[in-house]
Coordinates of C-alpha atoms in Angstrom, one line a residue:
M1 CA -133.6 183.5 -70.1
N2 CA -133.3 179.8 -70.4
L3 CA -130.7 177.7 -68.7
S4 CA -128.6 177.2 -71.8
A5 CA -128.5 180.9 -72.6
Y6 CA -127.5 181.6 -68.9
K7 CA -124.7 179.1 -69.1
I8 CA -123.4 180.7 -72.3
L9 CA -123.5 184.1 -70.7
L10 CA -121.8 183.0 -67.6
V11 CA -119.0 181.2 -69.5
S12 CA -118.5 184.2 -71.8
T13 CA -118.3 186.6 -68.8
F14 CA -115.8 184.3 -67.1
C15 CA -113.6 184.0 -70.2
L16 CA -113.7 187.8 -70.6
V17 CA -112.4 188.2 -67.1
L18 CA -109.6 185.8 -67.8
I19 CA -108.6 187.2 -71.2
C20 CA -108.9 190.9 -70.7
P21 CA -105.9 192.6 -69.1
V22 CA -106.2 194.4 -65.8
F23 CA -106.8 198.1 -66.5
S24 CA -103.9 200.1 -65.2
Q25 CA -102.2 203.2 -66.4
V26 CA -99.0 205.2 -65.9
K27 CA -99.4 208.8 -66.9
V28 CA -97.6 212.1 -66.7
V29 CA -99.2 214.5 -64.2
K30 CA -96.6 217.3 -64.3
E31 CA -94.3 218.7 -66.9
Y32 CA -91.6 221.4 -66.4
I33 CA -89.1 222.6 -69.0
S34 CA -85.9 224.6 -68.3
V35 CA -83.4 226.1 -70.7
V36 CA -79.8 225.2 -70.2
D37 CA -78.1 226.9 -73.2
K38 CA -79.7 228.8 -76.1
N39 CA -76.5 228.3 -78.1
A40 CA -75.7 224.6 -78.0
L41 CA -73.6 223.0 -80.7
I42 CA -74.8 221.3 -83.9
V43 CA -72.2 219.5 -86.0
N44 CA -71.9 218.7 -89.7
G45 CA -71.7 215.0 -88.9
R46 CA -71.7 211.9 -91.1
F47 CA -73.8 209.9 -88.6
S48 CA -75.8 212.7 -87.0
S49 CA -75.9 216.5 -86.6
G50 CA -76.5 216.0 -82.8
I51 CA -73.5 215.9 -80.5
N52 CA -75.3 216.6 -77.2
G53 CA -77.4 213.7 -76.1
R54 CA -76.2 210.5 -77.8
T55 CA -77.4 207.1 -76.9
F56 CA -73.9 205.9 -75.9
Q57 CA -73.4 208.7 -73.3
K58 CA -73.3 207.5 -69.7
D59 CA -74.0 209.9 -68.3
A60 CA -74.8 213.3 -69.7
L61 CA -77.3 214.3 -66.9
I62 CA -76.8 213.4 -63.2
S63 CA -78.4 214.6 -59.9
H64 CA -76.5 214.5 -56.7
K65 CA -77.1 216.1 -53.2
G66 CA -79.9 218.3 -54.4
F67 CA -78.2 219.6 -57.5
Q68 CA -78.4 218.5 -61.1
Y69 CA -75.5 218.4 -63.5
L70 CA -75.4 218.4 -67.4
V71 CA -72.5 218.2 -69.9
H72 CA -72.6 219.5 -73.4
Y73 CA -70.7 221.4 -76.1
N74 CA -71.7 225.0 -76.8
A75 CA -71.7 226.8 -80.2
D76 CA -68.2 228.0 -79.5
R77 CA -67.1 224.3 -79.4
R78 CA -66.2 224.4 -75.7
V79 CA -66.8 221.7 -73.1
C80 CA -69.5 222.9 -70.8
L81 CA -70.6 221.7 -67.4
S82 CA -73.9 223.2 -66.1
R83 CA -75.7 222.7 -62.8
R84 CA -78.8 223.9 -61.1
K85 CA -80.3 223.6 -57.7
L86 CA -83.3 221.3 -57.7
P87 CA -86.2 221.4 -58.3
N88 CA -86.1 224.4 -60.6
G89 CA -83.1 226.6 -60.0
S90 CA -81.4 228.5 -62.8
W91 CA -78.6 226.7 -64.7
N92 CA -75.1 227.9 -64.0
T93 CA -72.5 226.9 -66.6
I94 CA -68.7 226.4 -66.4
Q95 CA -67.1 226.8 -69.9
F96 CA -63.7 225.2 -70.2
L97 CA -61.6 227.4 -72.5
D98 CA -58.5 225.2 -72.5
Y99 CA -60.0 222.8 -75.0
H100 CA -61.4 223.5 -78.4
F101 CA -63.6 220.7 -79.9
K102 CA -62.7 220.5 -83.6
S103 CA -64.4 217.3 -84.7
N104 CA -67.7 216.9 -86.5
D105 CA -68.0 213.3 -85.5
S106 CA -71.1 212.8 -83.4
H107 CA -69.6 209.9 -81.6
N108 CA -67.2 212.3 -79.8
C109 CA -69.7 213.4 -77.0
I110 CA -69.0 214.1 -73.3
S111 CA -69.5 211.6 -70.5
M112 CA -69.7 212.5 -66.8
G113 CA -69.5 210.6 -63.5
I114 CA -69.9 211.7 -59.9
C115 CA -68.3 209.7 -57.1
P116 CA -70.5 209.8 -54.0
N117 CA -67.7 208.9 -51.6
D118 CA -65.5 211.9 -52.3
G119 CA -67.7 214.2 -54.3
T120 CA -65.5 214.4 -57.3
I121 CA -66.9 215.1 -60.8
H122 CA -65.2 213.3 -63.7
L123 CA -65.4 214.3 -67.4
A124 CA -64.3 212.4 -70.5
F125 CA -64.7 214.0 -73.9
D126 CA -63.9 213.9 -77.6
H127 CA -63.2 210.2 -78.3
H128 CA -63.6 208.0 -81.4
V129 CA -60.4 206.0 -81.3
D130 CA -58.6 209.0 -79.7
D131 CA -56.2 209.7 -76.9
L132 CA -58.0 210.0 -73.6
H133 CA -59.2 213.5 -72.7
Y134 CA -60.1 213.4 -69.0
R135 CA -60.3 215.8 -66.1
V136 CA -61.6 215.6 -62.5
S137 CA -62.7 218.1 -60.0
K138 CA -61.4 218.8 -56.5
K139 CA -62.7 216.4 -53.9
G140 CA -66.0 217.5 -52.3
L141 CA -67.2 219.6 -55.1
A142 CA -70.4 217.6 -55.7
N143 CA -70.9 216.8 -52.0
N144 CA -70.7 220.5 -50.9
P145 CA -72.4 222.4 -53.7
E146 CA -73.5 225.3 -51.4
T147 CA -70.1 226.0 -50.0
M148 CA -67.4 225.2 -52.6
A149 CA -66.8 227.6 -55.5
W150 CA -68.4 226.6 -58.8
N151 CA -65.8 227.7 -61.4
V152 CA -63.0 226.4 -63.7
A153 CA -60.5 226.5 -60.9
A154 CA -62.4 223.7 -59.2
F155 CA -61.1 221.3 -61.9
G156 CA -57.7 219.9 -62.7
P157 CA -55.9 219.8 -66.1
I158 CA -56.8 217.6 -69.0
I159 CA -54.8 214.3 -68.8
S160 CA -54.4 211.3 -71.2
E161 CA -54.1 208.5 -68.6
L162 CA -56.0 207.1 -65.6
E163 CA -53.2 204.9 -64.2
K164 CA -49.8 206.5 -64.0
D165 CA -47.7 206.1 -67.2
K166 CA -50.4 204.2 -69.0
P167 CA -51.9 206.5 -71.7
I168 CA -54.9 205.1 -73.4
V169 CA -56.7 205.4 -76.8
I170 CA -60.4 205.0 -76.3
T171 CA -64.0 205.1 -77.7
Y172 CA -67.3 205.4 -75.9
P173 CA -66.3 206.3 -72.3
K174 CA -68.9 205.5 -69.7
F175 CA -69.0 206.1 -65.9
W176 CA -71.2 204.5 -63.4
Q177 CA -71.4 204.5 -59.6
T178 CA -70.8 201.3 -57.6
P179 CA -73.0 200.2 -54.6
D180 CA -70.2 201.1 -52.2
G181 CA -70.1 204.7 -53.5
N182 CA -67.1 204.6 -55.7
L183 CA -67.0 204.9 -59.5
Q184 CA -66.1 202.8 -62.5
F185 CA -65.0 203.7 -66.0
N186 CA -65.7 201.7 -69.1
Y187 CA -64.4 202.2 -72.7
R188 CA -63.6 200.3 -75.9
V189 CA -60.2 199.9 -77.3
R190 CA -59.6 199.7 -81.1
G191 CA -62.5 200.1 -83.6
S192 CA -66.0 199.0 -84.6
G193 CA -66.0 195.4 -85.6
N194 CA -62.7 194.7 -83.8
G195 CA -62.7 196.0 -80.3
D196 CA -62.6 195.0 -76.6
R197 CA -64.3 196.5 -73.6
M198 CA -62.2 197.6 -70.6
L199 CA -63.2 198.4 -67.0
V200 CA -61.3 200.6 -64.5
D201 CA -62.0 201.2 -60.8
Y202 CA -61.8 204.5 -59.0
N203 CA -60.9 204.5 -55.3
A204 CA -62.2 207.6 -53.5
E205 CA -60.0 207.0 -50.5
T206 CA -56.8 207.4 -52.5
G207 CA -58.3 209.4 -55.4
T208 CA -56.7 207.1 -57.9
W209 CA -57.8 204.8 -60.7
G210 CA -56.6 201.1 -60.9
N211 CA -57.4 197.5 -61.8
T212 CA -57.8 198.1 -65.5
H213 CA -59.0 194.9 -67.0
Q214 CA -60.7 193.5 -70.1
I215 CA -64.4 192.4 -69.8
D216 CA -65.3 191.3 -73.3
S217 CA -63.3 190.2 -76.3
A218 CA -63.3 190.6 -80.1
E219 CA -62.0 187.0 -80.5
G220 CA -63.9 183.9 -81.8
I221 CA -65.5 182.7 -85.0
F222 CA -69.0 183.6 -86.0
K223 CA -70.8 182.0 -89.0
D224 CA -74.2 182.8 -90.5
Q225 CA -75.8 183.1 -93.9
L226 CA -73.8 186.3 -94.6
G227 CA -70.4 184.5 -94.1
V228 CA -67.7 183.9 -91.6
S229 CA -66.2 186.6 -89.2
E230 CA -63.1 186.3 -87.0
S231 CA -63.5 189.6 -85.1
R232 CA -66.3 191.9 -83.7
C233 CA -67.1 194.3 -80.9
S234 CA -69.9 194.6 -78.4
Y235 CA -72.4 197.4 -78.2
P236 CA -73.9 197.5 -74.7
N237 CA -77.4 198.5 -73.8
G238 CA -76.3 199.2 -70.2
Y239 CA -74.3 198.3 -67.2
D240 CA -76.5 198.3 -64.1
Y241 CA -76.2 197.2 -60.4
D242 CA -79.2 195.6 -58.8
N243 CA -80.3 195.9 -55.2
N244 CA -78.0 193.0 -54.2
G245 CA -74.9 194.6 -55.7
I246 CA -74.8 192.4 -58.8
L247 CA -73.7 194.1 -62.0
H248 CA -75.8 193.2 -65.1
T249 CA -75.0 193.9 -68.7
T250 CA -76.6 193.1 -72.1
W251 CA -75.2 193.8 -75.5
T252 CA -75.3 193.0 -79.2
W253 CA -72.3 192.0 -81.4
R254 CA -71.3 193.8 -84.5
E255 CA -69.2 191.8 -86.9
D256 CA -68.5 194.5 -89.5
S257 CA -67.9 198.1 -88.8
Q258 CA -70.9 199.2 -90.9
G259 CA -73.1 196.1 -90.7
A260 CA -76.2 195.3 -88.7
N261 CA -75.8 193.7 -85.3
H262 CA -76.9 190.3 -84.0
D263 CA -78.1 188.5 -80.9
L264 CA -79.0 189.6 -77.4
V265 CA -76.1 188.7 -75.0
Y266 CA -76.3 188.7 -71.2
V267 CA -73.8 188.2 -68.4
Y268 CA -73.6 189.3 -64.8
S269 CA -70.9 189.8 -62.1
E270 CA -71.0 189.3 -58.4
D271 CA -67.7 191.0 -57.8
N272 CA -67.9 194.4 -59.4
G273 CA -67.0 193.2 -62.9
N274 CA -63.8 191.2 -62.0
S275 CA -65.4 187.9 -63.0
W276 CA -68.6 187.0 -64.9
N277 CA -71.3 184.4 -65.0
N278 CA -73.6 183.4 -67.9
N279 CA -77.4 183.4 -67.8
S280 CA -77.6 180.1 -66.0
G281 CA -75.1 181.2 -63.3
K282 CA -72.1 179.3 -64.5
P283 CA -68.8 181.2 -64.1
L284 CA -67.1 182.0 -67.4
E285 CA -63.6 180.7 -67.4
N286 CA -62.4 183.1 -70.1
I287 CA -63.2 186.7 -71.1
T288 CA -66.7 186.7 -72.7
Q289 CA -66.6 186.4 -76.5
V290 CA -68.9 185.3 -79.3
N291 CA -68.4 181.6 -78.6
S292 CA -68.8 181.7 -74.8
P293 CA -71.3 179.2 -73.6
G294 CA -74.8 180.3 -72.4
V295 CA -74.5 184.0 -73.0
V296 CA -76.8 184.4 -76.0
V297 CA -80.3 184.7 -74.4
Q298 CA -82.1 185.7 -77.7
S299 CA -81.0 184.8 -81.2
I300 CA -81.5 187.8 -83.4
P301 CA -80.0 187.2 -86.9
H302 CA -77.9 189.7 -88.8
V303 CA -80.6 190.1 -91.4
L304 CA -83.2 191.6 -89.0
G305 CA -81.5 195.0 -88.8
L306 CA -80.9 195.0 -85.1
M307 CA -79.7 198.4 -83.8
N308 CA -77.1 198.8 -81.1
D309 CA -76.7 200.9 -77.9
Q310 CA -80.4 200.8 -76.8
G311 CA -82.1 200.6 -73.4
Q312 CA -81.7 198.6 -70.2
T313 CA -82.9 198.8 -66.6
I314 CA -83.3 196.7 -63.5
D315 CA -86.6 196.7 -61.5
S316 CA -87.2 196.3 -57.8
K317 CA -87.2 192.5 -58.0
N318 CA -83.8 192.6 -59.8
Q319 CA -85.3 191.6 -63.1
V320 CA -83.4 192.8 -66.2
H321 CA -85.4 194.7 -68.8
V322 CA -84.1 195.5 -72.3
V323 CA -85.8 197.5 -75.1
M324 CA -84.4 197.4 -78.6
Y325 CA -85.7 197.8 -82.1
H326 CA -85.3 195.4 -85.0
S327 CA -87.4 193.8 -87.7
T328 CA -88.8 190.2 -87.8
E329 CA -89.1 187.9 -90.7
Q330 CA -92.8 188.5 -90.8
T331 CA -92.6 192.4 -90.6
I332 CA -90.0 192.4 -93.4
K333 CA -92.3 190.2 -95.6
D334 CA -95.3 192.4 -94.7
A335 CA -93.3 195.5 -95.9
G336 CA -92.8 193.9 -99.3
S337 CA -89.2 193.1 -98.8
F338 CA -87.1 189.9 -98.1
L339 CA -84.4 188.9 -95.6
G340 CA -81.0 190.5 -96.6
E341 CA -82.3 192.8 -99.3
T342 CA -80.9 195.8 -97.3
R343 CA -78.7 196.0 -94.3
W344 CA -81.2 197.5 -91.9
G345 CA -84.5 196.4 -93.6
P346 CA -87.4 198.6 -94.5
K347 CA -88.3 201.4 -92.0
E348 CA -91.9 200.2 -91.8
A349 CA -90.7 196.7 -90.7
K350 CA -89.0 197.9 -87.5
R351 CA -90.6 197.3 -84.2
Y352 CA -89.7 198.0 -80.6
H353 CA -89.1 194.7 -78.7
H354 CA -89.2 194.2 -74.9
Y355 CA -87.0 191.4 -73.5
W356 CA -86.9 190.7 -69.8
R357 CA -85.3 188.2 -67.4
D358 CA -87.4 187.0 -64.5
T359 CA -86.2 185.9 -61.1
T360 CA -85.6 182.3 -62.3
G361 CA -83.4 183.4 -65.1
K362 CA -85.9 182.8 -67.9
W363 CA -86.1 185.4 -70.6
H364 CA -89.4 186.7 -72.1
H365 CA -90.2 188.7 -75.2
F366 CA -93.0 191.1 -76.3
E367 CA -93.2 192.9 -79.6
M368 CA -94.7 196.4 -79.3
N369 CA -97.2 197.8 -81.7
L370 CA -95.6 201.3 -81.7
K371 CA -94.1 203.3 -84.6
V372 CA -90.3 203.2 -84.2
G373 CA -88.4 206.4 -83.7
N374 CA -84.8 206.5 -82.5
R375 CA -83.0 204.4 -80.0
P376 CA -84.9 204.1 -76.7
K377 CA -84.0 204.2 -73.0
I378 CA -86.0 202.6 -70.3
F379 CA -86.8 203.2 -66.6
A380 CA -88.6 201.2 -63.9
D381 CA -90.7 202.9 -61.2
T382 CA -91.1 201.7 -57.6
Q383 CA -94.1 199.4 -58.7
D384 CA -92.0 198.0 -61.6
N385 CA -94.0 199.8 -64.3
L386 CA -91.8 200.6 -67.2
I387 CA -91.3 204.0 -69.0
M388 CA -89.6 204.1 -72.4
I389 CA -88.4 207.4 -73.9
Y390 CA -87.4 208.1 -77.5
A391 CA -87.6 210.7 -80.2
G392 CA -90.4 209.6 -82.6
N393 CA -93.5 210.2 -84.6
D394 CA -93.1 212.4 -87.7
N395 CA -91.9 215.5 -85.9
N396 CA -89.1 214.0 -83.7
N397 CA -91.1 214.7 -80.5
L398 CA -90.1 213.3 -77.2
V399 CA -92.4 210.3 -76.8
I400 CA -93.2 208.6 -73.5
A401 CA -94.5 205.0 -73.8
T402 CA -95.4 203.0 -70.7
A403 CA -96.3 199.4 -69.7
T404 CA -97.5 198.1 -66.3
A405 CA -96.2 195.2 -64.2
K406 CA -99.8 194.2 -63.4
N407 CA -100.2 193.3 -67.1
K408 CA -96.8 191.7 -67.4
W409 CA -95.7 194.7 -69.6
K410 CA -97.9 193.6 -72.5
D411 CA -99.9 196.9 -72.5
W412 CA -97.4 199.3 -74.1
S413 CA -98.9 202.5 -75.2
I414 CA -97.9 206.1 -75.7
T415 CA -99.0 208.1 -72.7
H416 CA -97.3 211.5 -73.2
V417 CA -95.6 213.6 -75.9
V418 CA -93.4 216.7 -75.6
K419 CA -93.6 218.7 -78.8
G420 CA -90.3 218.9 -80.7
P421 CA -88.7 218.6 -83.1
F422 CA -85.6 217.5 -81.3
I423 CA -82.3 216.4 -82.7
N424 CA -80.9 214.2 -80.0
D425 CA -81.2 210.7 -78.6
M426 CA -83.3 210.8 -75.4
L427 CA -81.2 210.5 -72.2
G428 CA -82.7 210.6 -68.7
D429 CA -81.3 211.3 -65.2
F430 CA -81.3 207.8 -63.6
Y431 CA -80.3 209.1 -60.2
R432 CA -83.0 211.7 -59.9
W433 CA -85.5 209.2 -61.1
K434 CA -84.3 206.7 -58.5
N435 CA -84.2 209.1 -55.6
E436 CA -87.1 211.5 -56.3
G437 CA -89.4 209.8 -58.8
V438 CA -88.9 212.7 -61.3
L439 CA -87.7 211.8 -64.7
S440 CA -85.4 214.6 -66.2
I441 CA -84.7 214.2 -69.9
M442 CA -82.2 216.1 -71.9
V443 CA -83.5 217.5 -75.3
Q444 CA -82.0 219.8 -77.9
D445 CA -84.2 221.6 -80.5
Q446 CA -83.6 221.0 -84.2
P447 CA -82.0 224.1 -85.5
K448 CA -84.1 226.6 -87.5
R449 CA -81.3 226.6 -90.1
K450 CA -79.4 223.5 -91.0
R451 CA -76.4 222.8 -88.8
K452 CA -76.7 226.0 -86.8
K453 CA -76.8 226.3 -83.0
S454 CA -80.0 225.5 -81.1
T455 CA -81.5 225.5 -77.7
L456 CA -80.6 222.8 -75.1
K457 CA -83.3 222.0 -72.5
V458 CA -84.2 219.7 -69.7
V459 CA -87.8 218.3 -69.5
D460 CA -88.9 217.2 -66.0
L461 CA -91.8 214.7 -65.8
T462 CA -93.7 213.5 -62.8
F463 CA -95.7 210.3 -63.1
E464 CA -98.7 208.8 -61.4
S465 CA -99.7 205.1 -61.5
K466 CA -103.4 204.1 -61.3
L467 CA -104.9 200.6 -61.1

């Protein structure tokens, strides 16, 4: 080999090392499936036939003190709360006979919260601009699962208010735990395209709710190529506390009740959601709205078919990660269409997009080369590798896609598939994942006959990371 050839080889090898990503992999090493209910409800819905496992539920599946809890409607249209002893105990279900679910609106799902400080289990169900339907268990029920009786008598009556003499009409109820072991409740008032988000605090010491306050606003003027809008509502990807007790949230705006969404919005709170800062850390003087300064971290126009209520998580370095699907101008063009031809754009133009905020507050973006299914959820492991779950492919299987921190999350690939078909959006148990490293995912089979009952299950996945 002459010197020139040697230099070319050396330079080529050096460039290869620099360009090629570090080979690393996150894969499923164990799968376990349990049956919760063979007779789970399917509805004759306008938006979906699935009522159990909807992307806007927070939460439907929670682990606490060695037990796992799941909420759903059964084929008799009753609110059900099931639990099992982990890791693989039999499911034991409470069926509440004092409420008959009559709607076929798939928005009207059940959300659950567990307060670690007093062990109460909270349920909110059947809402789409409806009076609150809420009930709570006796104190200690979730903290003493081996000694307290598991039956209907452990729960109080259905009520329509959280604060005394303040009945509320709500949509999209969500519960989440606070760093100090209490609970918060979030909901929307009014309707799609004209709604505000509210936040309420639960005090375990007194067993009462209080401090109801507004955290975003429908107000403001928005203009784009489709026109001028004077009202809207937010659709959050998540509300998550980081390791320092800071509450992060991202969302999209919807200007019209049946239109596509626009923009990725981000704010954070250092005082449990009582006040908020924009991306650069500047306090927002007024309730966040469409014209608030510094809150749009990625412009995503109306005409790109952005879907709402997708995935968000926080990694160990307190970096915010969001996964959403939408089209781009190029993918719409490649699909033989043009901007604005249809509301959501061609199906083949949709892509999953990963947006993440680093420790300096800078946002990054990566477009995945994966076929889009339904709305995704995302989880970070202890090494900050990311796991995305969604129903996809041609058979509505449960799809697991992963990306590694070593490669700056630019190596997204499908690493596991659980055979369906399934009818629901994929929801995971954040608390079991955080505490045990096992990802439990709620799935419901597509019915063998249209709009008939089907089997509700939980898939438990154990992962292994290799470098």
